Coordinates of N, CA and C in Angstrom, one line a residue:
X1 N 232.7 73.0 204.7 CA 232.3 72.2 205.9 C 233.5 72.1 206.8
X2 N 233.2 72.3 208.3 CA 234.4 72.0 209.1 C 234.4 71.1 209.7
X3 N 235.0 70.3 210.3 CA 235.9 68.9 210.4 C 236.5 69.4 211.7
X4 N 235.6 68.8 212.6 CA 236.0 68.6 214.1 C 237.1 68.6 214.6
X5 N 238.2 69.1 215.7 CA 239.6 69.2 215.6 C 239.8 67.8 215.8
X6 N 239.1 67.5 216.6 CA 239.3 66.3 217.7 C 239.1 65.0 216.9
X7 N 238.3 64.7 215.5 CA 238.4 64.3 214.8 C 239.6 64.3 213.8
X8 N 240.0 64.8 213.4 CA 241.4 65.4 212.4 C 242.4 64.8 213.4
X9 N 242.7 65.3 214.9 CA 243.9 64.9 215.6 C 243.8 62.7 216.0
X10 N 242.1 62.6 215.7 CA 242.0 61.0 216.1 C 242.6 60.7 214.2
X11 N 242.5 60.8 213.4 CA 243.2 60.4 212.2 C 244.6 60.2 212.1
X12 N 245.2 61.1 213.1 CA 246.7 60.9 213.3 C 247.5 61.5 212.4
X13 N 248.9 61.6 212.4 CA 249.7 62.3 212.1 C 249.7 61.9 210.3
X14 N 249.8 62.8 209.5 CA 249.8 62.5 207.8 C 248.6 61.8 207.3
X15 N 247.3 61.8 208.3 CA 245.8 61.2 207.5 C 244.4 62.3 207.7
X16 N 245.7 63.9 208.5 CA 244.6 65.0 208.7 C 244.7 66.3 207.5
X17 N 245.7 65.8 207.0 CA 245.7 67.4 206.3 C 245.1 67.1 204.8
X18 N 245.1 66.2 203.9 CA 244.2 65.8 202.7 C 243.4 64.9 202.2
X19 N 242.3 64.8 201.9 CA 241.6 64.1 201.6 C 240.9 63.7 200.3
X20 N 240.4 63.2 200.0 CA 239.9 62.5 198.8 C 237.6 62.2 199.4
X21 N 237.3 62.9 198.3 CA 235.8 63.0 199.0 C 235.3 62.1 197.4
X22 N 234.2 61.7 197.7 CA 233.8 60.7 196.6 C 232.0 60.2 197.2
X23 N 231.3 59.6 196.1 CA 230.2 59.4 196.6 C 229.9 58.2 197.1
X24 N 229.2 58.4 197.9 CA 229.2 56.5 198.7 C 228.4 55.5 197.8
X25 N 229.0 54.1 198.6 CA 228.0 53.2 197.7 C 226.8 53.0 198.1
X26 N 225.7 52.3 197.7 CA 225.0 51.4 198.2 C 223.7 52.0 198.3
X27 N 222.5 51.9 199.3 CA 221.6 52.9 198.9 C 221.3 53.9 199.9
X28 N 222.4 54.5 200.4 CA 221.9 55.8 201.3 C 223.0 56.6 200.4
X29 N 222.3 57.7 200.3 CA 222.2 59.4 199.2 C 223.7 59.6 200.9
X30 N 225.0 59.7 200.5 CA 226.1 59.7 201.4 C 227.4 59.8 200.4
X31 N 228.1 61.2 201.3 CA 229.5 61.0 200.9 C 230.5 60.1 201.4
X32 N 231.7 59.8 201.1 CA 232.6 59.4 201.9 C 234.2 60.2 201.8
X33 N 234.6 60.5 202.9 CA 236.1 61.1 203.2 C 236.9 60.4 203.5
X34 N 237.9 60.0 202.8 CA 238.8 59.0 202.6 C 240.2 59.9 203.2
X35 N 240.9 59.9 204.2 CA 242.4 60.4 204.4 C 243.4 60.4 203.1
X36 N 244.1 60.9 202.9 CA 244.5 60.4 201.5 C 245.4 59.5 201.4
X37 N 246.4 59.0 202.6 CA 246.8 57.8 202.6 C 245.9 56.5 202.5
X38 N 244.6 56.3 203.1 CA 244.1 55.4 203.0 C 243.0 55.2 201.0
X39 N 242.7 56.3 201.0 CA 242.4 56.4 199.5 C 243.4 56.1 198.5
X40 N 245.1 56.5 198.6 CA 245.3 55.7 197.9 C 245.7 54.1 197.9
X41 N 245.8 53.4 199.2 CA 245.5 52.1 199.6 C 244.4 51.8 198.4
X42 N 243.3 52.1 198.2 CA 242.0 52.0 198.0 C 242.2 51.7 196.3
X43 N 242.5 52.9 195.9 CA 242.9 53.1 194.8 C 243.9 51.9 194.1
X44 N 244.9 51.5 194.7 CA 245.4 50.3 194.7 C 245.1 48.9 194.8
X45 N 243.9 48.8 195.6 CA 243.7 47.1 195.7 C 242.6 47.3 194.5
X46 N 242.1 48.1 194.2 CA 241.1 48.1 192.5 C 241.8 48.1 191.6
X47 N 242.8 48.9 191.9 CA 243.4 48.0 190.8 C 244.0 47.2 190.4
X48 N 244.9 46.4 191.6 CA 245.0 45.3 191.7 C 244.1 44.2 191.2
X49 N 243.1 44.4 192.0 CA 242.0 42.8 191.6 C 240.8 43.7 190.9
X50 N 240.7 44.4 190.5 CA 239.4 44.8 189.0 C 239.7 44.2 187.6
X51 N 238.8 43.2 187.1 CA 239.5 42.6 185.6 C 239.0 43.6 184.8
X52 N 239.5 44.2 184.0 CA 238.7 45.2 183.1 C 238.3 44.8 182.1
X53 N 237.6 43.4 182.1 CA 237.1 42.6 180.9 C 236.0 42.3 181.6
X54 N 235.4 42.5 182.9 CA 234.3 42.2 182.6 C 233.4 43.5 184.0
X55 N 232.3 43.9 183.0 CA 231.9 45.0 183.3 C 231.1 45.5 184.4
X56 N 230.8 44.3 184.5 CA 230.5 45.0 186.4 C 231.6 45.5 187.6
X57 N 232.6 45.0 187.0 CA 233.9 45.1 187.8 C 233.8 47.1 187.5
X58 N 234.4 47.5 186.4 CA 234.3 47.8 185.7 C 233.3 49.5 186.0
X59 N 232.0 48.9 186.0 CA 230.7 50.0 186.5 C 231.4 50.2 187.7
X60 N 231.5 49.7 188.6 CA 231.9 49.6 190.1 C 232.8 50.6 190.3
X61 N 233.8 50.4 189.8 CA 235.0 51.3 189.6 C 234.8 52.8 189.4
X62 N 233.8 52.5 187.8 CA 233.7 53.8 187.6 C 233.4 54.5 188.4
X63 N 232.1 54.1 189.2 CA 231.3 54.8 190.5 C 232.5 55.1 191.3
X64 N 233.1 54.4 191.9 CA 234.1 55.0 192.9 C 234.7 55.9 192.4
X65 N 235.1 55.9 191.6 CA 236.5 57.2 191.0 C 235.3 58.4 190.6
X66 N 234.5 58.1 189.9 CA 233.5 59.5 189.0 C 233.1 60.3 190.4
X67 N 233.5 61.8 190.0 CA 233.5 62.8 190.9 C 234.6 62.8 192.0
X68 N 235.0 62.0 192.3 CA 236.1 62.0 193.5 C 237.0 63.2 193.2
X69 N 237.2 64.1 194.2 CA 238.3 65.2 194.5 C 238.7 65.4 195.3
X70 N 240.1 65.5 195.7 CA 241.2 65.9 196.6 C 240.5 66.9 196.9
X71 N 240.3 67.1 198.3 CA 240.4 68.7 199.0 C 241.3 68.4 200.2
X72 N 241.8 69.6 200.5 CA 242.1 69.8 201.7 C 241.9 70.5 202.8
X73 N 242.4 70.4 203.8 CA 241.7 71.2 205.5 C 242.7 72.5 205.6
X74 N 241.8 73.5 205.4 CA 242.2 74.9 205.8 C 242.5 75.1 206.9
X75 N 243.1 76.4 207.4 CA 243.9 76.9 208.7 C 242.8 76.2 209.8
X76 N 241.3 77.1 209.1 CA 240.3 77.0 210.4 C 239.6 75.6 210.1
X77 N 240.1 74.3 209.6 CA 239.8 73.2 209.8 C 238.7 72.6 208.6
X78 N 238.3 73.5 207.7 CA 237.4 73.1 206.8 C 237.5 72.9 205.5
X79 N 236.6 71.8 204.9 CA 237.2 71.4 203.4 C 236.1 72.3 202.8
X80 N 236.5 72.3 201.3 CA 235.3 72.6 200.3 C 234.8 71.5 199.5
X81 N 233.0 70.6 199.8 CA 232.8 69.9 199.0 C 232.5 70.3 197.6
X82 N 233.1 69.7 197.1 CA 232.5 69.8 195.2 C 231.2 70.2 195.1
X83 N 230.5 70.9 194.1 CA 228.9 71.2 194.2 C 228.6 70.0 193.8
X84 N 228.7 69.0 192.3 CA 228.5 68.1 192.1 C 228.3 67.1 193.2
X85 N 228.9 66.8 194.0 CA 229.2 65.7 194.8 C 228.1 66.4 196.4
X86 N 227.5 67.5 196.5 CA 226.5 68.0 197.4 C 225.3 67.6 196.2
X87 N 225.3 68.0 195.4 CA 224.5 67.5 194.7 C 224.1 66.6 194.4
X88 N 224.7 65.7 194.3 CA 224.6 64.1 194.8 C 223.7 63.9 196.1
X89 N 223.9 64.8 197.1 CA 223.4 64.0 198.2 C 221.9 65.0 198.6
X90 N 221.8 65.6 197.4 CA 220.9 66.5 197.5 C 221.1 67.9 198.6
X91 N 221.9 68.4 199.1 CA 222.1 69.6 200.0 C 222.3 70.9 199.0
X92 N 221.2 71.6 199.2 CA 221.6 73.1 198.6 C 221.1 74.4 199.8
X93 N 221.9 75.2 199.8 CA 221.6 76.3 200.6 C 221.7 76.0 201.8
X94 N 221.1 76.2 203.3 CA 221.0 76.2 204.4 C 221.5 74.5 204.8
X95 N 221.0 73.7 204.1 CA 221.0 72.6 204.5 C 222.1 71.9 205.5
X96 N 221.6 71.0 206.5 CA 223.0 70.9 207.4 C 223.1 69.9 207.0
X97 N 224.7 69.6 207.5 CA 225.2 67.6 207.2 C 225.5 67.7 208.4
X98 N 225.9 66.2 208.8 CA 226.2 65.3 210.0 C 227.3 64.3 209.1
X99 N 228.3 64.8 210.2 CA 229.2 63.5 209.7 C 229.4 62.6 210.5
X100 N 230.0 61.9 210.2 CA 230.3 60.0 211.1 C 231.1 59.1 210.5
X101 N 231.7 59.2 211.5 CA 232.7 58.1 211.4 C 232.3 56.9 210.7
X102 N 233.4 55.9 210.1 CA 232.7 54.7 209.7 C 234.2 54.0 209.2
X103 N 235.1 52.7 209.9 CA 236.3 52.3 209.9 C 237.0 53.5 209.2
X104 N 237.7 53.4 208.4 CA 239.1 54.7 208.4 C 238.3 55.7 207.5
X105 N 237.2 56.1 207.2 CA 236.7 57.1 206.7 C 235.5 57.6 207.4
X106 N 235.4 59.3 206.7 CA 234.3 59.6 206.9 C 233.1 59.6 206.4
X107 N 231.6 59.4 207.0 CA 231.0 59.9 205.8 C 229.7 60.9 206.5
X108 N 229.8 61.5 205.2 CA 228.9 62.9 205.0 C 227.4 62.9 204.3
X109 N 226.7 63.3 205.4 CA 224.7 62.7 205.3 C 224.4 64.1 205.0
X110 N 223.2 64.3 204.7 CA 222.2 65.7 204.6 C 221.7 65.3 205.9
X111 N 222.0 66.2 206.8 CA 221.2 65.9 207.8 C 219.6 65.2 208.1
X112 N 218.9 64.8 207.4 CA 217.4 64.9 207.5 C 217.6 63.6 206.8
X113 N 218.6 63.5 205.7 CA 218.4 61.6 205.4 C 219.6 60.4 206.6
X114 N 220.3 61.5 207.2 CA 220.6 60.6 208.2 C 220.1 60.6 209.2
X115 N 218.9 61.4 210.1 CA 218.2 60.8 211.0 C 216.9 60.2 210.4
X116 N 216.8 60.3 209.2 CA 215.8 59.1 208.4 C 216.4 57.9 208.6
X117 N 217.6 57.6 208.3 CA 218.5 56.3 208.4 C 218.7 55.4 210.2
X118 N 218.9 56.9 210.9 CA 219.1 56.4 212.2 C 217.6 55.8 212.7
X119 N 216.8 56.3 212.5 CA 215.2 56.3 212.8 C 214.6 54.5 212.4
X120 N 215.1 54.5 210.7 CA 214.9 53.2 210.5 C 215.6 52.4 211.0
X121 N 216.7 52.5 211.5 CA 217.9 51.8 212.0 C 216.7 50.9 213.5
X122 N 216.4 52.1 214.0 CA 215.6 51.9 215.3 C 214.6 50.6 215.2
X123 N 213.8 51.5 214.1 CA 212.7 50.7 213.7 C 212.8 49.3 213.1
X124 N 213.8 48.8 212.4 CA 213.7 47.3 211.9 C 215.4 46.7 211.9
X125 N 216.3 47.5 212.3 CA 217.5 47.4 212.0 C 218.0 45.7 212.3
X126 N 217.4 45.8 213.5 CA 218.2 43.8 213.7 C 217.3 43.1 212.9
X127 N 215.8 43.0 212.3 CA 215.6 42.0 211.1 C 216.7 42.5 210.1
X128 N 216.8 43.3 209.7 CA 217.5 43.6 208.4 C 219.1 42.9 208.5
X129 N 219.5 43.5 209.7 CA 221.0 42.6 210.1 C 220.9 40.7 209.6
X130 N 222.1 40.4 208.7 CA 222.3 39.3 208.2 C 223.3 38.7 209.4
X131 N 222.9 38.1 210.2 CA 224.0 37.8 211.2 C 224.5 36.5 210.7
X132 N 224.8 35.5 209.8 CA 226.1 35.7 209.4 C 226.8 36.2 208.3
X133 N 226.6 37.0 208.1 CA 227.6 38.0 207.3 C 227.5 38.8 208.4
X134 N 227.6 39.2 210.0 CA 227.9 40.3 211.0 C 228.6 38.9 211.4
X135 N 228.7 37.6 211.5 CA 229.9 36.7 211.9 C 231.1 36.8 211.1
X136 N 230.8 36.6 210.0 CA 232.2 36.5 208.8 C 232.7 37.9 209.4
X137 N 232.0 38.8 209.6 CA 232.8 40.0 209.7 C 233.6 40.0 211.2
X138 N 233.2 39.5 212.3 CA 234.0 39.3 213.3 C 235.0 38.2 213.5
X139 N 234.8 37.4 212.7 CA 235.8 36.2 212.8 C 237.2 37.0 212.5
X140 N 238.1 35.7 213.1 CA 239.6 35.7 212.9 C 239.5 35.7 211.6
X141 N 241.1 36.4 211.0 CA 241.7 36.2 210.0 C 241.7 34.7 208.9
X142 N 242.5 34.3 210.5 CA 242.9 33.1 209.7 C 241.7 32.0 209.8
X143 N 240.1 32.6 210.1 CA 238.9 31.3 209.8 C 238.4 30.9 211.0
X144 N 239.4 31.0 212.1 CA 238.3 30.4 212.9 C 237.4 31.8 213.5
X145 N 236.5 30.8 214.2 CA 235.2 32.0 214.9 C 235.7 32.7 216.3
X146 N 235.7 34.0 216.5 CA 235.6 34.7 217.6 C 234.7 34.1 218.7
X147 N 235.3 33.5 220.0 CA 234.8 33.2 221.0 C 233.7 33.9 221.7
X148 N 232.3 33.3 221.3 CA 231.3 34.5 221.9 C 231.3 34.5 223.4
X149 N 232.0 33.6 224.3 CA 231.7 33.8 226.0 C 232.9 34.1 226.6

């Protein structure tokens, strides 16, 4: 798969040349491309705060790490995904992906289940939005609320 230049050069200096590819959470069939500085950030606060005594902690983890592999970006800009981890998102043969951005990663769709995603996005997206949990996420740090005027 190749990796946009213009994308690679917005990652900035030491977050274009390796990466860490892994399967996404939650319920869209999605990879995610981790820079490998921020993967191992990642890799660190799990294990920081994961108790390994109790097992949902635990499954969680497993999921993040199972299948995850380093690749890296070749001369002409392109990684190799794992078959496993295309597998995952169901792509064999012809199939195209779409990538997109998403805070300091990327992630990687079968083309045809991300404009299924964008499509529903259209169709019911703001019922589905929890607006406050889209507040907690805008607020300050330190607690108070983002001035909406």
């Amino acid at each position: 798969m190749r990796i946009p230049a213009r994308l690679l050069d917005a990652l900035g200096e030491g977050n274009n040349e390796s990466f860490y590819v892994n399967r996404g959470l939650g319920a869209h069939n999605m990879l995610r491309l981790f820079p490998k500085p921020m993967w191992d950030n990642e890799v660190r606060r799990i294990r920081k705060n994961m108790n390994p005594y109790k097992q949902d902690e635990v499954e969680a983890a497993r999921f993040f790490f199972n299948g995850a592999e380093e690749v890296e970006v070749d001369k002409v800009e392109r990684i190799r995904i794992p078959k496993m981890l295309l597998d995952w998102i169901d792509v064999h043969g012809k199939d195209q992906l779409v990538i997109n951005t998403f805070l300091e990663f990327i992630e990687i769709w079968k083309a045809d289940d991300y404009m299924k995603f964008i499509n529903q996005q259209k169709h019911d997206g703001e019922k589905r939005i929890d607006q406050d949990v889209l507040a907690r996420l805008v607020a300050d740090t330190d607690g108070e609320k983002e001035d909406a005027t």
